[in-house]
Tab-separated table of C-alpha atoms in Angstrom:
chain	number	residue	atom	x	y	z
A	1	UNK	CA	122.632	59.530	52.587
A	2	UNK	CA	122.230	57.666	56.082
A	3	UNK	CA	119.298	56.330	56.920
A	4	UNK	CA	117.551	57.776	60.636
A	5	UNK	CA	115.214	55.742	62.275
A	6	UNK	CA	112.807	58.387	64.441
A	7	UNK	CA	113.263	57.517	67.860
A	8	UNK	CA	111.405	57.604	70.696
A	9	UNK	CA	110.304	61.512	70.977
A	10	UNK	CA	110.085	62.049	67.467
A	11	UNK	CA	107.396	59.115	67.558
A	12	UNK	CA	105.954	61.211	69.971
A	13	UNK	CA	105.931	64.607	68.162
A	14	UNK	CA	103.303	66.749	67.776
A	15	UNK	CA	103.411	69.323	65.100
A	16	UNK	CA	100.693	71.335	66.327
A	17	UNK	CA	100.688	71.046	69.935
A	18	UNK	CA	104.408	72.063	69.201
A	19	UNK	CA	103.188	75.124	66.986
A	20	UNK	CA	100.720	76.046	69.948
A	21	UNK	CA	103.453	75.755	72.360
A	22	UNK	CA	105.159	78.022	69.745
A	23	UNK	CA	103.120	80.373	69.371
A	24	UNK	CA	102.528	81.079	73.168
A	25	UNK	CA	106.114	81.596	73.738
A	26	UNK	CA	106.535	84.148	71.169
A	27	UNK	CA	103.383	86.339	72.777
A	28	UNK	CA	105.737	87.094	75.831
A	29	UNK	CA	105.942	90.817	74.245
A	30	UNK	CA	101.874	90.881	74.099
A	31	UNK	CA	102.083	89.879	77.511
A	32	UNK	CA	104.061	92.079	78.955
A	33	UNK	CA	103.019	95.033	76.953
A	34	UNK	CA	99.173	94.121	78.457
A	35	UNK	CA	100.838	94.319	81.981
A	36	UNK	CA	101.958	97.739	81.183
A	37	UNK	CA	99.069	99.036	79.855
A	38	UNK	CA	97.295	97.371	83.153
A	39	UNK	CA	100.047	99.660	85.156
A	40	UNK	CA	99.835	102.911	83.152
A	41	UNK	CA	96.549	103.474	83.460
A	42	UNK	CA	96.415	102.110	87.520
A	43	UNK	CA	93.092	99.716	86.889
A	44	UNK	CA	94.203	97.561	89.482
A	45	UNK	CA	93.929	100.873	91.704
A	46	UNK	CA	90.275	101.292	90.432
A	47	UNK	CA	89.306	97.525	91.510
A	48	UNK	CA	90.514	97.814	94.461
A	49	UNK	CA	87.143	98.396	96.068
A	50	UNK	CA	85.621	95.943	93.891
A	51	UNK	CA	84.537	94.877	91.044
A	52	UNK	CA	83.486	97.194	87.716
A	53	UNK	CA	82.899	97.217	84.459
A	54	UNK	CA	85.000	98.145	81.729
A	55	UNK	CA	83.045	100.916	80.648
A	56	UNK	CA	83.137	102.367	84.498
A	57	UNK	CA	87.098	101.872	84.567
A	58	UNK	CA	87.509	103.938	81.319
A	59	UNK	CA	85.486	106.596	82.390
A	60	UNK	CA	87.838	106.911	85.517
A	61	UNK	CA	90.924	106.610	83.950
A	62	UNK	CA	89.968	108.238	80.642
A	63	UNK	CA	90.745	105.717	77.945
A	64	UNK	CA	88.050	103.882	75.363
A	65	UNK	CA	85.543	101.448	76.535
A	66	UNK	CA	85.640	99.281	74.074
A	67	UNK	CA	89.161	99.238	74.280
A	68	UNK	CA	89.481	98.741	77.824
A	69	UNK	CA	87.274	95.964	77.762
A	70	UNK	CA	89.535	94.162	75.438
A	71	UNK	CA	92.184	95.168	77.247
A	72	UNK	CA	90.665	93.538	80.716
A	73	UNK	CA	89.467	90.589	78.879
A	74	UNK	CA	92.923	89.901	78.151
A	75	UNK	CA	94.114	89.895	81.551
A	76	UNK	CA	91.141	87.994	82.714
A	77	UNK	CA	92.873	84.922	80.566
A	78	UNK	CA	96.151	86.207	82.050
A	79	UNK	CA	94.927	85.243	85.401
A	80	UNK	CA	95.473	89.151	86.261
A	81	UNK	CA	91.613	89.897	86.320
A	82	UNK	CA	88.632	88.077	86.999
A	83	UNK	CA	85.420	88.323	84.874
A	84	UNK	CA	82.367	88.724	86.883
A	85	UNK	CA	79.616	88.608	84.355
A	86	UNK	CA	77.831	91.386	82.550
A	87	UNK	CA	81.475	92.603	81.215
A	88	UNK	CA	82.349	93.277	85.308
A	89	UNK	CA	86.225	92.481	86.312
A	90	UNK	CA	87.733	92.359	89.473
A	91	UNK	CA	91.284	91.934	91.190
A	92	UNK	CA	93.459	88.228	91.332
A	93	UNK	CA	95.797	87.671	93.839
A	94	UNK	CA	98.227	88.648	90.841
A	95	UNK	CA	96.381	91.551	89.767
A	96	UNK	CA	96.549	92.979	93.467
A	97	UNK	CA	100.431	92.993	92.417
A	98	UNK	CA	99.457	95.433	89.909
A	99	UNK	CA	98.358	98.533	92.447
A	100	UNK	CA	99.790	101.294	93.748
A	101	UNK	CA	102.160	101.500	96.651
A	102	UNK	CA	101.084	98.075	98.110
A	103	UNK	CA	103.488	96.085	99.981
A	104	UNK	CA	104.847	93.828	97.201
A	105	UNK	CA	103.821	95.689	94.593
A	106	UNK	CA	105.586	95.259	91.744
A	107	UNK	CA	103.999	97.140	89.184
A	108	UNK	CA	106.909	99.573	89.036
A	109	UNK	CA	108.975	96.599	87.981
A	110	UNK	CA	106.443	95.813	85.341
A	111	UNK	CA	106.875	99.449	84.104
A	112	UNK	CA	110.747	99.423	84.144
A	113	UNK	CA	110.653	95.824	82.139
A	114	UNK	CA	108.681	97.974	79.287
A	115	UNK	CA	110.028	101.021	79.559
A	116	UNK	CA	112.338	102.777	76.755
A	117	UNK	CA	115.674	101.530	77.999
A	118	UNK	CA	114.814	98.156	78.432
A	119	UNK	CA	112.654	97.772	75.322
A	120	UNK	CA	115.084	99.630	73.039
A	121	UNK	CA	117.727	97.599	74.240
A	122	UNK	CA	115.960	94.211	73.676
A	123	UNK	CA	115.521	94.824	69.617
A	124	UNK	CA	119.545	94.154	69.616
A	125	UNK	CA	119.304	91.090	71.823
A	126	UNK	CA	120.725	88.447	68.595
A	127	UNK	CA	123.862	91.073	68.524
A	128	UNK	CA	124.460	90.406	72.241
A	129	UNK	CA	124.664	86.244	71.781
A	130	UNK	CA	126.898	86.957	68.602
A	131	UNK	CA	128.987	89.257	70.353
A	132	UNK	CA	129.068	87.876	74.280
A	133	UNK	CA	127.876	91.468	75.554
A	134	UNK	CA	124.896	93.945	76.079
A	135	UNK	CA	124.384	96.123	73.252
A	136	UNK	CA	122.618	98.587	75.604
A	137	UNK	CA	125.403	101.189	74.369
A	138	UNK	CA	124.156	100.808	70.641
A	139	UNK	CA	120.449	101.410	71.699
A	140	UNK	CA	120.995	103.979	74.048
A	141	UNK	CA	124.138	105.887	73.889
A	142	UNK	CA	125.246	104.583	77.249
A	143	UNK	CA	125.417	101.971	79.720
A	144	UNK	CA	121.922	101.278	81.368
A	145	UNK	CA	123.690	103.124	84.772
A	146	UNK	CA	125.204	106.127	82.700
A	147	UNK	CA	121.379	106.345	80.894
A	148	UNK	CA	119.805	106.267	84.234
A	149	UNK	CA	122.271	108.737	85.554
A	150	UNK	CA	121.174	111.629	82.793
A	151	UNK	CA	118.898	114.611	84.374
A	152	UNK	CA	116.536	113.779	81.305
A	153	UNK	CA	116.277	110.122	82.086
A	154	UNK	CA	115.513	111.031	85.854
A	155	UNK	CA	111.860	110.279	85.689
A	156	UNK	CA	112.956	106.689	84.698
A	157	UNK	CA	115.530	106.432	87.140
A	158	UNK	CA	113.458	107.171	89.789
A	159	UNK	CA	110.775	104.368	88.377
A	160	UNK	CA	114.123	102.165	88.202
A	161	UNK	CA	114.695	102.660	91.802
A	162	UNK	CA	111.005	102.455	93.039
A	163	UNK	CA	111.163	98.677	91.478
A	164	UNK	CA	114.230	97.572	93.634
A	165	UNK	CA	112.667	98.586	95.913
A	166	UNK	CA	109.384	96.967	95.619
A	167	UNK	CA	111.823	94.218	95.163
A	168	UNK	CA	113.626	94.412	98.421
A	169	UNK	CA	110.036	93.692	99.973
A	170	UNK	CA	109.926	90.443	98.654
A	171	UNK	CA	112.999	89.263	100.146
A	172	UNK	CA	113.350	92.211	103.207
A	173	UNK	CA	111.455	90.213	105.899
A	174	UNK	CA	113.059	86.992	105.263
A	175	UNK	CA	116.226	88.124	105.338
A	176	UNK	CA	116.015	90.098	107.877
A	177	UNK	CA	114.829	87.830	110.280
A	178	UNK	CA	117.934	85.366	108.870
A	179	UNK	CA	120.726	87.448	109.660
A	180	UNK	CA	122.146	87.942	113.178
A	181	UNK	CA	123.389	91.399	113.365
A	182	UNK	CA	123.180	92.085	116.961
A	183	UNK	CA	126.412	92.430	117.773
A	184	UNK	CA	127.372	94.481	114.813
A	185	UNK	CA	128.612	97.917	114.358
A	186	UNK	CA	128.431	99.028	111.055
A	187	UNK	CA	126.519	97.784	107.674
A	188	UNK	CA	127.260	99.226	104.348
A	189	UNK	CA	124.366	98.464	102.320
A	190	UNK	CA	126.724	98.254	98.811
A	191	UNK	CA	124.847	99.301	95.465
A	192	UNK	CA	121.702	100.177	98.107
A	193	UNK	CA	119.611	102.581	96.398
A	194	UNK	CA	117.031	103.402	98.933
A	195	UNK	CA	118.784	101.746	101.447
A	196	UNK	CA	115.141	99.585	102.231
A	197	UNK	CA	117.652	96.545	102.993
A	198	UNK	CA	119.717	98.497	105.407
A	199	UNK	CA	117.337	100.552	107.393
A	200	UNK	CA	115.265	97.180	107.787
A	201	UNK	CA	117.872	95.656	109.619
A	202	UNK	CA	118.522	98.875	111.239
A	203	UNK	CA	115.109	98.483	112.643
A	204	UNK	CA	115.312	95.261	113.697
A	205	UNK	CA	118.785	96.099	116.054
A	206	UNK	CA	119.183	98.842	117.773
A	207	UNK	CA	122.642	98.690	117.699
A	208	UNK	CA	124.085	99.132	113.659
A	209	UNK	CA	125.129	102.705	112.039
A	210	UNK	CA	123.748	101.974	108.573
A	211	UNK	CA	125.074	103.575	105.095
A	212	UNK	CA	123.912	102.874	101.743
A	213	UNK	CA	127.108	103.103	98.929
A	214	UNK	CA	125.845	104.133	95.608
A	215	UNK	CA	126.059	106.200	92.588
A	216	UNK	CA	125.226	110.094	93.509
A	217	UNK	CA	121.729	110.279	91.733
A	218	UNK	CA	120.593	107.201	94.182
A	219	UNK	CA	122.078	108.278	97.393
A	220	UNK	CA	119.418	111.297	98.143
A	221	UNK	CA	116.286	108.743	97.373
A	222	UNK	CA	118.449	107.011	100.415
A	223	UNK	CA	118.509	109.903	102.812
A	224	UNK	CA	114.602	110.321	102.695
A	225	UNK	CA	113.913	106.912	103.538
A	226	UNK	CA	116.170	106.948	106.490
A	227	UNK	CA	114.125	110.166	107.510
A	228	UNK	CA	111.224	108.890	106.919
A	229	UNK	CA	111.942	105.875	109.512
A	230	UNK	CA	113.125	107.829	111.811
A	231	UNK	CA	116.894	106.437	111.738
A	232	UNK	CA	118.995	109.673	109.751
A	233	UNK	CA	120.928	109.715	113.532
A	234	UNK	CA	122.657	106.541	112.570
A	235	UNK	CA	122.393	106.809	108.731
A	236	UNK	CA	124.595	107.912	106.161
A	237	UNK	CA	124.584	107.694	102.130
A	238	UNK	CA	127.685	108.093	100.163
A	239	UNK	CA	127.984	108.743	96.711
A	240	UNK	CA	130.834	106.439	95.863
A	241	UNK	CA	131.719	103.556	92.904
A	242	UNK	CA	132.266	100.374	94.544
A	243	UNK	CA	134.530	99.354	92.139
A	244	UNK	CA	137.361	101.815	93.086
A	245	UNK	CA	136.347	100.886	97.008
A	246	UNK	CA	133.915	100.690	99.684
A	247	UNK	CA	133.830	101.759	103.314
A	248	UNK	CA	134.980	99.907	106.333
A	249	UNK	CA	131.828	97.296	107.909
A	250	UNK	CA	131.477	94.742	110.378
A	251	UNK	CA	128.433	93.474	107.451
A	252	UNK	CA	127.993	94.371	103.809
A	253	UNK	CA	124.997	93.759	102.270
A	254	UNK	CA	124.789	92.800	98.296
A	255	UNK	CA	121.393	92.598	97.467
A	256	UNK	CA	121.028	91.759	93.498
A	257	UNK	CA	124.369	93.662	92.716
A	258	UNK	CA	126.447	90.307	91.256
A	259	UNK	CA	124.191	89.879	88.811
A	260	UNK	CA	124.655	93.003	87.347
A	261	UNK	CA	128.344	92.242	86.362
A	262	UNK	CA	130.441	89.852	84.786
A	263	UNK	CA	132.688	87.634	87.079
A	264	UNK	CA	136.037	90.012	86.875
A	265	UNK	CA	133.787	92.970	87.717
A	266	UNK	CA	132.177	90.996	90.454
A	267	UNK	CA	135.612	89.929	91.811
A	268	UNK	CA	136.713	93.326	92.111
A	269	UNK	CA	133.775	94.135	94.103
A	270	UNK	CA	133.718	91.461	96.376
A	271	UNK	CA	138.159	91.844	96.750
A	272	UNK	CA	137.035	95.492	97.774
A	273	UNK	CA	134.964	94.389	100.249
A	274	UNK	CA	137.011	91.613	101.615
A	275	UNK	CA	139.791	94.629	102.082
A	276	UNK	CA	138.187	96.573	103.991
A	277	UNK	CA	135.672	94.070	105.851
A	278	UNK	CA	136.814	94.214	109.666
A	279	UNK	CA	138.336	91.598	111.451
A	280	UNK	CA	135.601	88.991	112.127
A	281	UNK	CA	133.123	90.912	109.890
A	282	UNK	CA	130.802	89.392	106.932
A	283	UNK	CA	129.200	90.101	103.758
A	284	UNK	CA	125.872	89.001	102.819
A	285	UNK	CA	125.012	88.253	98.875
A	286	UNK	CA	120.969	87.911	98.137
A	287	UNK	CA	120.464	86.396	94.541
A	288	UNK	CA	118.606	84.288	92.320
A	289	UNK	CA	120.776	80.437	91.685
A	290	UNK	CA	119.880	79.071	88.297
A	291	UNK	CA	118.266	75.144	89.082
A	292	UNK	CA	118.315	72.235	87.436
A	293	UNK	CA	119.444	72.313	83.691
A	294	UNK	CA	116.659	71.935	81.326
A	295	UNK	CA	113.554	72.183	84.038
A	296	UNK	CA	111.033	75.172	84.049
A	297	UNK	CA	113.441	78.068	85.545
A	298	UNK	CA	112.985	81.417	85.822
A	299	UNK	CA	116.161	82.678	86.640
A	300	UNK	CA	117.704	81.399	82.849
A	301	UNK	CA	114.764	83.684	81.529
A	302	UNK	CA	116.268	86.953	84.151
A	303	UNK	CA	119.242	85.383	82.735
A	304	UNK	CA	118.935	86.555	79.036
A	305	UNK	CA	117.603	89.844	80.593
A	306	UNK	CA	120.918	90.224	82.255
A	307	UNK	CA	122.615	89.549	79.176
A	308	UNK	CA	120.444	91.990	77.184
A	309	UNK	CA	120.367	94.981	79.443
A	310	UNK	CA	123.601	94.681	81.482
A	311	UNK	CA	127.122	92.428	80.752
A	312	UNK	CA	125.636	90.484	83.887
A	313	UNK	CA	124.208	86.954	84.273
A	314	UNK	CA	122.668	84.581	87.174
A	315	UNK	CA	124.526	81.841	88.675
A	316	UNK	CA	124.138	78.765	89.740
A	317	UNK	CA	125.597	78.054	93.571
A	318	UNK	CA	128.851	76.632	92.080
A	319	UNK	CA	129.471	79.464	90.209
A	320	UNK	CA	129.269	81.549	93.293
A	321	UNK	CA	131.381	79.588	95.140
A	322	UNK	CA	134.064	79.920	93.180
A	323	UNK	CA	133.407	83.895	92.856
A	324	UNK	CA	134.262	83.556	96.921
A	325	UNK	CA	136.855	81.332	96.700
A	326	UNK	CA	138.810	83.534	94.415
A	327	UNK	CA	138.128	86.562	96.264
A	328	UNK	CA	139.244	85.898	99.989
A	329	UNK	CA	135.571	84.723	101.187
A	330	UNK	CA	133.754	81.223	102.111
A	331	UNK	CA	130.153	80.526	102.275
A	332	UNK	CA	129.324	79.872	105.407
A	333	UNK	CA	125.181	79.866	105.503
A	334	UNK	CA	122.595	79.431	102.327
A	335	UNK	CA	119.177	80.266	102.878
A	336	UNK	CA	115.833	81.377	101.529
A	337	UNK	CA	114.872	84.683	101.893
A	338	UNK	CA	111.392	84.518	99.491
A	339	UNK	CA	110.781	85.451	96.075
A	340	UNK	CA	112.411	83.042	94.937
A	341	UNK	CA	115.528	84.443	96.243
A	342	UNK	CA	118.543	82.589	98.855
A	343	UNK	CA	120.774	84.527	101.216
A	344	UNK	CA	124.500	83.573	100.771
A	345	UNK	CA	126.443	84.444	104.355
A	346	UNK	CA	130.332	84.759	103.755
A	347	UNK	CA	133.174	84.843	106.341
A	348	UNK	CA	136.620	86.007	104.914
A	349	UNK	CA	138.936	82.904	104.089
């Protein structure tokens, strides 16, 4: 048997700061399953005028008080809540997240992240590293698109869609303000949804015809946006599967669509595009790039989401670059957009 001499970290270990550490990590589910409750039962709604009690927020949303205390005590050490004294609570900056139909909201994410398809699908997750693929088919019959795509799943769908597009209002503005479309004719917002990426840019130039490209149980939720805003004269949604093609542009826009794929799916997208891009036209990708290896990140934990739910993953920017490169595009402008997401500008090569 060899002899080790403990070097310099394992002088330095800590068996129970490293069982606290531990232990913390593997409360993610708690967490998250605290969030939902948080979002089911809209208490972030019910602070928004102020502070309350726990027994006053149960008796307007109907659950226990005793319950609902612990339940808001938690999020107080969540950061979600505040405690006020007396067994009062009131909104954080993060809680405020947690309301209703606020710009930035994202508590319909926080309901899709714990909802059936994605919970069912995580018990499987071990299966997906020793295979190299979702096993979102074993949990749940079908794809997460074909699931979302079932009349009886439509409540979820819809949910599904609300959180993109809570999502798009992180990054909307940003980009927005980023991209020059001026001068162009026609944007095909590919894998849209609600088209809230489109129709902003819409807004901001008078000149585009907008159209949103996705699968036929998305495309209405696109129409009655457009309505809303005032723009259905220069908007169209097709029902369509960008992977078989996509309509002509001057722009395409491919907001968090990569990521959804694996790297010959995403090549066949962005080929399709870079067919039938006009002459001089451009395609914009908004994403998430994975950072330094072994730092604090984020976008590795989305990463083993992707991998769980979808075959997807993130990238880092080299990874992306050589997406482009084997697909007829260049990058030609990286920038932030917020939320932690970058705008990547390509011009066909």
């Amino acid at each position: 048997m060899t002899d080790r001499t403990p070097d310099t970290a394992d002088a330095a270990h800590d068996p129970a700061a490293d069982a606290a550490a531990v232990l913390d990590l593997v409360t993610g589910g708690v967490v998250a399953q605290t969030l939902r409750a948080l979002a089911e039962l809209r208490i972030a709604d019910h602070l928004a005028g102020g502070a309350l009690s726990a027994e006053e927020v149960a008796e307007r949303v109907g659950s226990h008080p005793r319950t609902t205390y612990r339940l808001m005590r938690a999020a107080a050490s969540l950061g979600v809540l505040t405690h006020e004294g007396d067994r009062r609570f009131g909104l954080t900056g993060r809680g405020r997240l947690l309301r209703t139909d606020l710009p930035g909201s994202l508590r319909s994410l926080v309901l899709v992240q714990t909802s059936n398809a994605h919970w069912q699908v995580w018990k499987h997750f071990p299966e997906a590293v020793r295979s190299g693929s979702s096993q979102a088919t074993k949990a749940l019959g079908a794809d997460v698109f074909e699931y979302y795509a079932r009349p009886e799943n439509a409540e979820e769908a819809a949910l599904f869609a609300r959180s993109m597009g809570d999502m798009s209002a992180l990054v909307t503005k940003e980009a927005v303000a980023a991209i020059d479309a001026a001068d162009v004719s026609t944007i095909v917002d590919v894998g849209g949804a609600d088209g809230q990426f489109v129709l902003a840019l819409m807004e901001a130039n008078p000149l585009p015809r907008g159209q949103v490209l996705d699968l036929p149980h998305a495309v209405e939720g696109a129409r009655r946006e457009a309505g809303k805003r005032g723009l259905s004269d220069r908007f169209s949604a097709v029902a369509g599967d960008f992977f078989t093609e996509v309509p002509p542009a001057d722009l395409y826009l491919l907001k968090t669509i990569l990521h959804d794929w694996d790297d010959d799916q995403c090549a066949t997208i962005l080929r399709n595009c870079r067919s039938a891009v006009t002459e001089g036209g451009r395609a914009v990708v908004v994403e998430m790039l994975i950072g330094e290896l072994g730092e604090p990140d984020l976008v590795t934990r989305a990463d083993m989401g992707m991998l769980s739910i979808t075959n997807g993953e993130e990238r880092d920017l080299d990874e992306f670059d050589a997406l482009f490169a084997a697909t007829g595009w260049r990058r030609s402008k990286t920038y932030p957009v917020g939320g932690g997401y970058v705008g990547l500008e390509l011009v066909a090569s």
